Every structure is written in C-alpha cells, then in structure tokens.
Amino acid sequence: MVTAGDFKNGLTIEFEGNIYQIIEFQHVKPGKGAAFVKNIKSGGVVEKTFRPTEKFENAHIERKEMQYLYNDGELFYFMDNETFDQIALGPDVIGDSLKFVKENENVTIVSHAGNAFQVEPPISVELLVTECEPGEKGNTAQGATKPCIVETGAQVMVPLFVNEGDTLKIDTRTGEYSSRV
C-alpha cells in the first residue's frame, strides 16, 4: 500500500479499476496536491487531486523481452527467449508499436497480473529502404526531405541523398530517420 503523500514520479498504482503511473505530482499544503497520472492501459493522461491519506495498491508491472515471430493476419505471435513459450496478442494491444519491427526481432512485452497490455519496440532499428524517389538537387533549402518506404511497409521522411537499397537507422519513439548505416 502507498499513500498519496508518498507519490513520486514513475510510481504505478491501481486506482478506480485501472493501472496508473505518476508522471508529475505536486504536494501542496494543506494536503490537496494534484498529480498528473497516466492510464497505462489506454495511454490517457489526467490530472487528479488526492487527499494525502488516501491509500492505493502498488501495481506491479512486468517487462519481459520476447521475440516477435509473425503476424497471421489476425494475431501477432511472440516467443519468450528463455522458456520458448509463445503468446498471441491482438491488434488492440499492438497498435502501431510494430510499425518499424521486423520478424525475429526482440521487443518488450509489458504486462500486469499476467495480462499483456503494451508492446515496446527497441529504441532504434535498422531497416532497408524498399521504395524511394530519387532526390532532386536544385531549389532546395537546407534540410529538405522526401518520403521513403522501408521493408516493414512504414513511411519515413529522409534526406534527399537516401536512395532505394540503403539501410537506415530509425528512432522508433519518433519514427524519424537517424542515420544511414
């Protein structure tokens, strides 16, 4: 059990039947400090005011590295790297998290009480450019970009010097081009 007076950034609690993570808190005297909390399952951020004596259950979040195997059209399959057990997750859990992830790459599965609710891709990935218009030199300002399609089917804005067949390093948090490999 944790009280609202013990809040700190990153703490996860069970509240109103959901799992929340404290993003930012403000202790105000006399005792009605607000906290910005993020619903971990839905991703929404709300501001709530808590009494300092309110008690909450700690939510134990488990992060496990698993290998992304394949998508059969309906479900996405993952394998535990230690036990070789497989799990299948639906598109509601996956969302856009596998946009830059190839088959057989490792991802982190985030779960609470045995229920997976989020997939975290690696921070950066290296992907081959499969479709890209040639870059035109000329009337371009500094930092001109063009759209390219990478091997996972995702579109990335890249500098004009990138060509089809190049391998790119992409930051999965922002979906932006980092460098050519």
Coordinates of C-alpha atoms in Angstrom, one line a residue, residues 39-163:
N39 CA -3.6 5.4 -17.6
I40 CA -1.0 2.8 -18.6
K41 CA -3.5 0.6 -20.5
S42 CA -5.2 3.4 -22.5
G43 CA -2.4 5.9 -22.6
G44 CA -4.6 8.8 -21.5
V45 CA -3.1 11.4 -19.1
V46 CA -5.4 13.0 -16.5
E47 CA -4.9 15.4 -13.6
K48 CA -6.4 14.1 -10.3
T49 CA -6.4 15.6 -6.8
F50 CA -5.7 13.2 -4.0
R51 CA -6.0 13.5 -0.2
P52 CA -2.6 12.8 1.4
T53 CA -4.1 10.0 3.5
E54 CA -5.7 8.1 0.5
K55 CA -4.2 4.6 0.1
F56 CA -3.6 2.8 -3.1
E57 CA -2.3 -0.7 -4.1
N58 CA 1.1 -0.7 -5.8
A59 CA 0.7 -2.0 -9.4
H60 CA 3.5 -4.4 -10.2
I61 CA 4.3 -4.0 -13.9
E62 CA 6.3 -6.8 -15.5
R63 CA 8.5 -6.2 -18.6
K64 CA 9.7 -9.2 -20.5
E65 CA 11.9 -9.3 -23.6
M66 CA 10.3 -11.5 -26.2
Q67 CA 11.0 -12.3 -29.9
Y68 CA 8.4 -11.1 -32.4
L69 CA 7.7 -14.2 -34.6
Y70 CA 5.0 -13.3 -37.2
N71 CA 1.5 -12.0 -37.9
D72 CA -1.1 -14.4 -39.3
G73 CA -3.5 -11.6 -40.3
E74 CA -5.4 -11.5 -37.1
L75 CA -2.9 -12.1 -34.2
F76 CA 0.7 -11.2 -33.6
Y77 CA 2.9 -14.0 -32.1
F78 CA 5.7 -13.6 -29.7
M79 CA 8.1 -16.1 -28.1
D80 CA 9.7 -15.9 -24.6
N81 CA 13.5 -16.1 -25.2
E82 CA 14.1 -18.1 -22.0
T83 CA 11.2 -20.6 -21.8
F84 CA 10.3 -20.7 -25.6
D85 CA 6.6 -20.3 -24.6
Q86 CA 4.6 -18.4 -27.2
I87 CA 1.8 -15.8 -26.8
A88 CA -0.5 -14.2 -29.3
L89 CA -1.7 -10.6 -29.0
G90 CA -4.4 -8.8 -30.9
P91 CA -4.2 -5.6 -32.8
D92 CA -5.8 -3.7 -30.0
V93 CA -2.7 -4.4 -27.8
I94 CA -0.2 -3.9 -30.6
G95 CA -1.4 -0.6 -32.1
D96 CA 1.4 1.0 -34.1
S97 CA 4.2 -0.4 -31.9
L98 CA 5.4 -2.9 -34.5
K99 CA 5.5 -0.3 -37.4
F100 CA 9.3 -0.5 -37.5
V101 CA 9.9 -4.0 -36.2
K102 CA 10.8 -6.9 -38.5
E103 CA 10.0 -10.6 -37.7
N104 CA 12.5 -12.3 -35.4
E105 CA 13.5 -9.0 -33.6
N106 CA 13.2 -8.6 -29.8
V107 CA 10.6 -6.4 -28.2
T108 CA 9.5 -5.8 -24.6
I109 CA 6.1 -7.1 -23.6
V110 CA 4.6 -5.0 -20.7
S111 CA 2.0 -6.8 -18.5
H112 CA 0.1 -6.5 -15.3
A113 CA -1.2 -9.6 -13.4
G114 CA -0.3 -11.8 -16.4
N115 CA -2.2 -9.7 -19.0
A116 CA -0.1 -8.1 -21.7
F117 CA -1.3 -4.5 -22.5
Q118 CA 1.6 -2.9 -24.4
V119 CA 4.5 -3.8 -26.7
E120 CA 7.6 -1.6 -26.6
P121 CA 9.8 -1.8 -29.7
P122 CA 13.6 -1.4 -29.5
I123 CA 14.6 2.3 -29.3
S124 CA 16.3 2.2 -32.7
V125 CA 16.1 -0.3 -35.6
E126 CA 18.0 -0.7 -38.9
L127 CA 15.7 -1.1 -41.9
L128 CA 16.3 -1.4 -45.7
V129 CA 14.7 1.2 -48.0
T130 CA 12.4 -0.6 -50.5
E131 CA 10.8 2.3 -52.3
C132 CA 12.2 5.8 -52.7
E133 CA 12.0 8.6 -55.3
P134 CA 15.4 9.9 -56.4
G135 CA 16.4 13.1 -54.8
E136 CA 16.5 16.2 -56.9
K137 CA 19.2 18.7 -56.4
G138 CA 18.5 22.4 -57.1
N139 CA 16.0 24.7 -55.5
T140 CA 16.1 23.1 -52.0
A141 CA 16.5 24.8 -48.7
Q142 CA 18.7 23.2 -46.0
G143 CA 17.2 20.0 -44.5
A144 CA 15.0 19.1 -47.5
T145 CA 13.4 15.6 -47.1
K146 CA 11.4 13.1 -49.2
P147 CA 9.2 10.2 -48.2
C148 CA 10.6 6.6 -48.4
I149 CA 9.1 3.2 -47.7
V150 CA 11.1 0.8 -45.5
E151 CA 11.0 -3.0 -45.5
T152 CA 8.2 -3.1 -42.8
G153 CA 5.9 -1.0 -45.0
A154 CA 6.3 2.1 -42.9
Q155 CA 6.9 5.5 -44.4
V156 CA 9.8 7.7 -43.2
M157 CA 10.9 11.2 -44.2
V158 CA 14.5 11.1 -45.1
P159 CA 17.2 13.5 -46.5
L160 CA 17.5 13.8 -50.3
F161 CA 20.7 11.7 -50.5
V162 CA 19.0 8.5 -49.3
N163 CA 18.3 6.0 -52.1

